[in-house]
Amino acid sequence: MSRQPAGLWPHSPHDLRRTELIDPGYPFAGASAWLPHGFDLVDRVLTRFSDLFRTAGYEEILLPTLVNEEILERQAESIKDFRRQLYFVGSEDSRQVVASSIEAQVCGLFAGWVAQGRTPPYRVFCVRTVGRHETSTPRPLWKERFVWPFFEAQVAVPPGSRPGGHGGADGFVSDLDFLVRGPQQVCLDIGLPTFAVERIYDSTAPKLYADRRLELVTILPNGEITILTSVYDLGVRFSDTFGVRYDGASMPMLNFAFSARLVLALLQHSGTVTGPRFHPDIAPIQVGVIATRSDDEDVASGIVRDLLAHGVRACAFVTGSGVGRRCATARELGIPVLLQVSSAERAPLGSWVRLISGERPREQDRPTPLGGAVALARETLRVEASRNGAVRSAGREPSPADPPSAALMGDGDLAELVGLCHRSSCVDETLRRARRDVIGRPYRWGVDTRRCAVCGVETEAAVMLGRKIRGEK
Ligand SMILES: [Zn+2]
């Protein structure tokens, strides 16, 4: 079997099952089942996002999976028609649709709150499964027919206030700014580097769905770009269509979403040749304790107890023939830190422990005498995370405001930032002629003055060009 380049994991649905993340074929392709270890990983990711939104004043809701076809017909007639991408559920007297997004559904909720006299702004979020009718071949976590997790948030502000300029959560200039930069900070915290961009549109194209679309994108280890989150400035389209009016006028709305694709990107950034190695903050098991021999079980279990008592999620590996096999089993679960332990009888040091830095123990990994309890501080885990490349840094952690590093942007074949002034003729020309995919303009990261690639005028405005993952719009 040929070895794949590092960072391109997962290679196949088989890998996702072997590493106990998902069963991509159950009950059928495109509707994956999450296995306990994988569910634990995603649950930690979702908790990060839920905590962020709750802190910013968003209330969690759960909407039903089915919506009336009539609601989607209203959306199709006045906003945009997605009906060919939906699953219909037939019955004698009415047809229902498997919900594919939150926007139309949440309008009914907001209209009810207006009727009750509740004062806006309204801010909600929701995690559930959505249905997307994929006619092309589904691919696990990236192109699923039933997508879980699907995390969405929606905001409605009083008429006359712009969501782009409204107060929003602490530390952000607006609700819109929060929906871009808050999730970006969460991504950074879990080892997922992102860039914030705003889509550009041809000046002649009608803006059917939203006035603006902002995204977090990531450059995967193979150089391809994929979209992780989207923020739509919906204006008053949905409020007009579904009657969400306050003080006699329609309420402006914003929508935020990410899907299981964010988890796929996380896996690819956590990838080694043989499997994942998760960021310690979200790893279901942070430390694997590998017994040197099966009769070291007691000392391994003792260390695990000490780690658990210090709040470190740990697990002992004592079964399987040989240290190498035990390490491989632990690595398949994406455990970032492995310790090898041995009991007193056979070692001149007495019982000892050592940090395994590679795939398996090496002579240069020095054993340390094990006197009493092991308390592995979070700091040690963070050091190991940066060694894994999970936190990409040069002496410090990157901040969301940082521009992309030269290493990521400098390769001309892959992703590049080029000057592009704001004249619509230059934008249209770029959209027509660019040989790479047009990713979007940098959102709130500084760009040096450069020349517009089309007209040559000096400008601080730019656009990111690159190659999107195959099949992505
Ligand atoms: Zn120009």
Short mmCIF file of C-alpha atoms in Angstrom, two decimals, residues 63-368:
data_model
loop_
_atom_site.label_atom_id
_atom_site.label_comp_id
_atom_site.label_asym_id
_atom_site.label_seq_id
_atom_site.Cartn_x
_atom_site.Cartn_y
_atom_site.Cartn_z
CA LEU A 63 -36.51 23.25 15.42
CA PRO A 64 -38.38 20.27 13.96
CA THR A 65 -36.80 18.29 11.14
CA LEU A 66 -39.81 18.66 8.84
CA VAL A 67 -41.28 21.88 7.47
CA ASN A 68 -44.36 22.47 5.35
CA GLU A 69 -43.70 22.54 1.64
CA GLU A 70 -45.74 25.74 1.47
CA ILE A 71 -43.09 27.62 3.48
CA LEU A 72 -40.34 26.64 1.02
CA GLU A 73 -42.61 27.61 -1.87
CA ARG A 74 -42.94 31.13 -0.47
CA GLN A 75 -39.17 31.30 -0.11
CA ALA A 76 -38.69 30.01 -3.67
CA GLU A 77 -41.06 32.57 -5.18
CA SER A 78 -39.67 35.68 -3.53
CA ILE A 79 -36.05 34.88 -2.58
CA LYS A 80 -34.34 31.85 -4.11
CA ASP A 81 -35.47 28.42 -5.23
CA PHE A 82 -33.70 25.51 -3.52
CA ARG A 83 -36.49 23.01 -4.14
CA ARG A 84 -34.37 20.72 -6.30
CA GLN A 85 -31.99 20.23 -3.36
CA LEU A 86 -34.68 19.12 -0.91
CA TYR A 87 -36.09 15.81 0.33
CA PHE A 88 -39.87 15.62 0.23
CA VAL A 89 -41.85 13.43 2.59
CA GLY A 90 -45.22 12.57 1.10
CA SER A 91 -48.55 11.93 2.76
CA GLU A 92 -52.17 11.91 1.62
CA ASP A 93 -53.10 15.46 2.58
CA SER A 94 -49.85 17.40 2.80
CA ARG A 95 -46.26 17.28 1.69
CA GLN A 96 -43.45 18.00 4.14
CA VAL A 97 -39.83 18.84 3.44
CA VAL A 98 -36.75 17.68 5.37
CA ALA A 99 -35.36 21.00 6.59
CA SER A 100 -32.17 22.06 4.80
CA SER A 101 -31.57 25.33 6.68
CA ILE A 102 -32.99 27.47 9.46
CA GLU A 103 -33.92 30.80 7.83
CA ALA A 104 -37.54 30.31 6.83
CA GLN A 105 -38.39 28.23 9.92
CA VAL A 106 -36.99 30.69 12.43
CA CYS A 107 -39.02 33.51 10.85
CA GLY A 108 -42.19 31.90 12.24
CA LEU A 109 -40.61 31.88 15.70
CA PHE A 110 -39.52 35.53 15.46
CA ALA A 111 -42.93 36.65 14.18
CA GLY A 112 -44.47 34.99 17.24
CA TRP A 113 -42.08 36.87 19.54
CA VAL A 114 -43.06 40.17 17.92
CA ALA A 115 -46.74 39.31 18.49
CA GLN A 116 -45.97 38.62 22.16
CA GLY A 117 -44.35 42.05 22.49
CA ARG A 118 -40.86 40.73 23.05
CA THR A 119 -38.26 43.44 22.41
CA PRO A 120 -35.64 42.77 19.68
CA PRO A 121 -32.83 42.07 18.92
CA TYR A 122 -33.54 38.33 18.77
CA ARG A 123 -30.52 36.01 18.74
CA VAL A 124 -30.84 32.20 18.53
CA PHE A 125 -28.73 29.18 17.60
CA CYS A 126 -29.59 25.59 16.76
CA VAL A 127 -27.70 22.30 16.27
CA ARG A 128 -29.44 19.52 14.33
CA THR A 129 -29.43 17.29 11.27
CA VAL A 130 -30.40 18.79 7.91
CA GLY A 131 -31.20 17.10 4.60
CA ARG A 132 -29.36 18.03 1.40
CA HIS A 133 -30.35 16.24 -1.78
CA GLU A 134 -26.95 15.32 -3.26
CA THR A 135 -27.25 13.88 -6.73
CA SER A 136 -23.47 13.41 -7.03
CA THR A 137 -21.50 10.84 -5.05
CA PRO A 138 -21.57 11.62 -1.32
CA ARG A 139 -18.25 11.91 0.52
CA PRO A 140 -18.08 11.42 4.28
CA LEU A 141 -18.28 14.66 6.30
CA TRP A 142 -17.94 16.83 3.21
CA LYS A 143 -20.89 15.94 1.02
CA GLU A 144 -23.48 14.11 3.09
CA ARG A 145 -27.19 13.65 2.36
CA PHE A 146 -28.05 14.03 6.01
CA VAL A 147 -25.64 16.43 7.65
CA TRP A 148 -24.88 16.36 11.36
CA PRO A 149 -23.72 18.50 13.01
CA PHE A 150 -25.35 21.47 11.30
CA PHE A 151 -24.87 24.51 13.53
CA GLU A 152 -26.81 27.66 12.66
CA ALA A 153 -27.45 31.01 14.29
CA GLN A 154 -29.84 33.77 13.32
CA VAL A 155 -30.19 37.40 14.40
CA ALA A 156 -33.04 39.85 13.84
CA VAL A 157 -32.50 43.50 14.81
CA PRO A 158 -35.04 46.36 15.06
CA PRO A 159 -35.89 48.11 11.79
CA GLY A 160 -33.61 51.03 11.05
CA SER A 161 -30.57 49.51 12.78
CA ARG A 162 -28.10 47.79 10.54
CA PRO A 163 -26.82 44.40 11.78
CA GLY A 164 -23.47 45.44 10.37
CA GLY A 165 -23.44 48.46 12.64
CA HIS A 166 -25.39 47.25 15.64
CA GLY A 167 -23.77 46.90 19.07
CA GLY A 168 -23.46 43.11 19.06
CA ALA A 169 -21.51 41.08 21.62
CA ASP A 170 -18.70 42.45 23.78
CA GLY A 171 -15.45 43.11 21.97
CA PHE A 172 -16.95 43.05 18.48
CA VAL A 173 -17.93 46.08 16.46
CA SER A 174 -21.24 44.55 15.35
CA ASP A 175 -23.33 41.38 15.23
CA LEU A 176 -21.86 40.72 11.80
CA ASP A 177 -18.33 41.14 13.12
CA PHE A 178 -19.05 38.75 16.00
CA LEU A 179 -20.37 36.07 13.63
CA VAL A 180 -17.09 36.18 11.69
CA ARG A 181 -14.46 36.75 14.36
CA GLY A 182 -15.99 34.89 17.33
CA PRO A 183 -16.00 31.53 15.49
CA GLN A 184 -12.55 32.34 14.13
CA GLN A 185 -11.22 32.51 17.69
CA VAL A 186 -12.84 29.14 18.49
CA CYS A 187 -11.24 27.59 15.38
CA LEU A 188 -7.87 28.95 16.45
CA ASP A 189 -8.33 27.50 19.95
CA ILE A 190 -8.92 23.99 18.56
CA GLY A 191 -6.00 24.03 16.11
CA LEU A 192 -7.84 25.03 12.95
CA PRO A 193 -6.21 28.00 11.16
CA THR A 194 -8.65 30.13 9.14
CA PHE A 195 -8.84 33.30 7.05
CA ALA A 196 -11.85 35.60 7.05
CA VAL A 197 -12.96 36.71 3.59
CA GLU A 198 -15.90 38.47 1.98
CA ARG A 199 -17.20 37.15 -1.33
CA ILE A 200 -17.12 39.46 -4.32
CA TYR A 201 -19.83 39.48 -6.95
CA ASP A 202 -20.17 40.54 -10.54
CA SER A 203 -21.80 43.99 -10.61
CA THR A 204 -24.54 42.71 -12.92
CA ALA A 205 -25.47 39.68 -10.77
CA PRO A 206 -28.70 40.04 -8.77
CA LYS A 207 -28.23 39.60 -5.02
CA LEU A 208 -31.00 37.07 -4.55
CA TYR A 209 -30.21 35.62 -1.19
CA ALA A 210 -28.08 38.08 0.75
CA ASP A 211 -26.56 41.55 0.57
CA ARG A 212 -23.19 40.28 1.77
CA ARG A 213 -21.61 36.87 2.35
CA LEU A 214 -18.62 36.48 4.67
CA GLU A 215 -16.78 33.24 5.21
CA LEU A 216 -14.05 31.57 7.18
CA VAL A 217 -11.91 29.49 4.83
CA THR A 218 -8.98 27.24 5.58
CA ILE A 219 -6.07 26.19 3.40
CA LEU A 220 -5.82 22.42 3.75
CA PRO A 221 -2.37 20.83 4.04
CA ASN A 222 -2.45 19.91 0.33
CA GLY A 223 -3.04 23.58 -0.61
CA GLU A 224 -6.73 23.34 -1.46
CA ILE A 225 -9.15 25.80 0.10
CA THR A 226 -12.45 24.89 1.71
CA ILE A 227 -15.19 27.05 3.24
CA LEU A 228 -15.83 26.35 6.92
CA THR A 229 -18.42 28.92 8.02
CA SER A 230 -20.71 31.35 6.25
CA VAL A 231 -22.37 34.56 7.42
CA TYR A 232 -25.20 35.97 5.33
CA ASP A 233 -26.41 39.55 5.69
CA LEU A 234 -29.98 38.71 4.69
CA GLY A 235 -31.31 42.27 4.74
CA VAL A 236 -35.12 42.25 4.97
CA ARG A 237 -35.81 39.57 2.33
CA PHE A 238 -36.97 36.95 4.81
CA SER A 239 -38.76 39.44 7.05
CA ASP A 240 -40.67 40.79 4.05
CA THR A 241 -41.59 37.30 2.86
CA PHE A 242 -42.60 35.86 6.23
CA GLY A 243 -43.99 38.98 7.92
CA VAL A 244 -41.39 39.55 10.65
CA ARG A 245 -42.25 43.20 11.34
CA TYR A 246 -41.59 45.36 14.35
CA ASP A 247 -42.94 48.91 14.78
CA GLY A 248 -44.52 48.54 11.35
CA ALA A 249 -41.33 47.72 9.42
CA SER A 250 -39.41 44.55 8.42
CA MET A 251 -36.52 43.48 10.64
CA PRO A 252 -33.01 43.07 9.14
CA MET A 253 -31.53 39.58 9.70
CA LEU A 254 -28.19 37.78 9.75
CA ASN A 255 -27.56 34.04 9.43
CA PHE A 256 -24.50 32.02 10.44
CA ALA A 257 -23.81 28.34 9.70
CA PHE A 258 -21.19 25.60 9.69
CA SER A 259 -21.49 21.89 9.03
CA ALA A 260 -19.64 18.59 9.50
CA ARG A 261 -17.20 19.90 6.89
CA LEU A 262 -15.55 21.93 9.65
CA VAL A 263 -14.86 18.62 11.40
CA LEU A 264 -13.38 17.19 8.20
CA ALA A 265 -11.04 20.20 7.93
CA LEU A 266 -10.10 19.75 11.58
CA LEU A 267 -9.20 16.12 10.87
CA GLN A 268 -7.09 17.10 7.87
CA HIS A 269 -5.19 19.74 9.87
CA SER A 270 -4.74 17.13 12.63
CA GLY A 271 -3.56 14.50 10.17
CA THR A 272 -0.39 12.46 10.20
CA VAL A 273 0.45 9.68 7.77
CA THR A 274 -1.25 7.05 9.89
CA GLY A 275 -4.15 8.95 11.45
CA PRO A 276 -5.25 11.99 13.36
CA ARG A 277 -3.55 13.62 16.32
CA PHE A 278 -6.09 15.92 17.95
CA HIS A 279 -5.53 19.25 19.64
CA PRO A 280 -5.42 18.54 23.41
CA ASP A 281 -8.37 20.85 24.11
CA ILE A 282 -10.79 18.69 22.10
CA ALA A 283 -9.10 15.25 22.06
CA PRO A 284 -11.50 12.73 23.65
CA ILE A 285 -8.40 11.14 25.24
CA GLN A 286 -5.59 13.64 25.87
CA VAL A 287 -2.97 11.22 27.21
CA GLY A 288 -2.48 7.53 26.39
CA VAL A 289 -0.45 5.59 28.94
CA ILE A 290 1.30 2.66 27.23
CA ALA A 291 2.35 -0.28 29.36
CA THR A 292 5.75 -1.67 28.34
CA ARG A 293 4.64 -5.20 29.26
CA SER A 294 1.24 -6.57 30.14
CA ASP A 295 2.29 -6.95 33.80
CA ASP A 296 2.85 -3.15 33.95
CA GLU A 297 -0.90 -2.74 34.05
CA ASP A 298 -0.95 -1.60 37.69
CA VAL A 299 1.56 1.21 37.25
CA ALA A 300 -0.16 2.36 34.02
CA SER A 301 -3.57 2.36 35.72
CA GLY A 302 -2.12 4.31 38.66
CA ILE A 303 -0.83 7.06 36.37
CA VAL A 304 -4.18 7.21 34.58
CA ARG A 305 -5.94 7.67 37.94
CA ASP A 306 -3.56 10.52 38.85
CA LEU A 307 -4.07 12.23 35.49
CA LEU A 308 -7.86 11.94 35.73
CA ALA A 309 -7.70 13.42 39.24
CA HIS A 310 -5.85 16.42 37.75
CA GLY A 311 -8.48 16.92 35.07
CA VAL A 312 -6.52 15.32 32.22
CA ARG A 313 -8.51 12.83 30.13
CA ALA A 314 -6.30 9.71 30.13
CA CYS A 315 -6.56 6.03 29.21
CA ALA A 316 -4.25 3.02 29.76
CA PHE A 317 -3.21 0.73 26.90
CA VAL A 318 -2.15 -2.68 28.16
CA THR A 319 -3.64 -5.18 25.72
CA GLY A 320 -2.30 -6.09 22.28
CA SER A 321 1.05 -7.72 21.61
CA GLY A 322 4.02 -5.38 22.09
CA VAL A 323 4.56 -1.68 22.74
CA GLY A 324 4.43 -0.83 19.03
CA ARG A 325 0.97 -2.33 18.61
CA ARG A 326 -0.32 -0.57 21.74
CA CYS A 327 1.07 2.75 20.48
CA ALA A 328 -0.56 2.21 17.08
CA THR A 329 -3.93 1.55 18.72
CA ALA A 330 -3.62 4.74 20.79
CA ARG A 331 -2.49 6.81 17.78
CA GLU A 332 -5.47 5.62 15.74
CA LEU A 333 -7.66 7.32 18.33
CA GLY A 334 -5.85 10.62 17.69
CA ILE A 335 -4.38 10.88 21.18
CA PRO A 336 -1.90 13.79 21.18
CA VAL A 337 0.36 12.66 24.04
CA LEU A 338 1.61 9.13 24.67
CA LEU A 339 3.55 8.10 27.76
CA GLN A 340 5.36 4.77 28.05
CA VAL A 341 5.67 3.35 31.58
CA SER A 342 7.51 0.45 33.13
CA SER A 343 7.35 -0.98 36.63
CA ALA A 344 10.28 -1.26 39.02
CA GLU A 345 11.47 -4.85 38.75
CA ARG A 346 13.26 -4.72 35.44
CA ALA A 347 14.70 -1.20 35.26
CA PRO A 348 17.79 0.29 36.93
CA LEU A 349 15.90 3.59 37.31
CA GLY A 350 13.15 1.93 39.27
CA SER A 351 9.77 2.45 37.64
CA TRP A 352 9.99 5.02 34.86
CA VAL A 353 7.93 7.01 32.36
CA ARG A 354 8.84 8.66 29.07
CA LEU A 355 7.13 10.87 26.52
CA ILE A 356 6.85 9.17 23.14
CA SER A 357 7.54 11.87 20.56
CA GLY A 358 7.24 9.77 17.38
CA GLU A 359 4.88 7.04 16.29
CA ARG A 360 6.55 4.57 18.65
CA PRO A 361 9.19 4.66 21.43
CA ARG A 362 12.72 5.67 20.39
CA GLU A 363 16.00 5.49 22.28
CA GLN A 364 16.41 9.29 22.29
CA ASP A 365 13.14 9.70 24.25
CA ARG A 366 14.72 9.71 27.70
CA PRO A 367 13.04 7.80 30.51
CA THR A 368 12.39 9.69 33.74
#
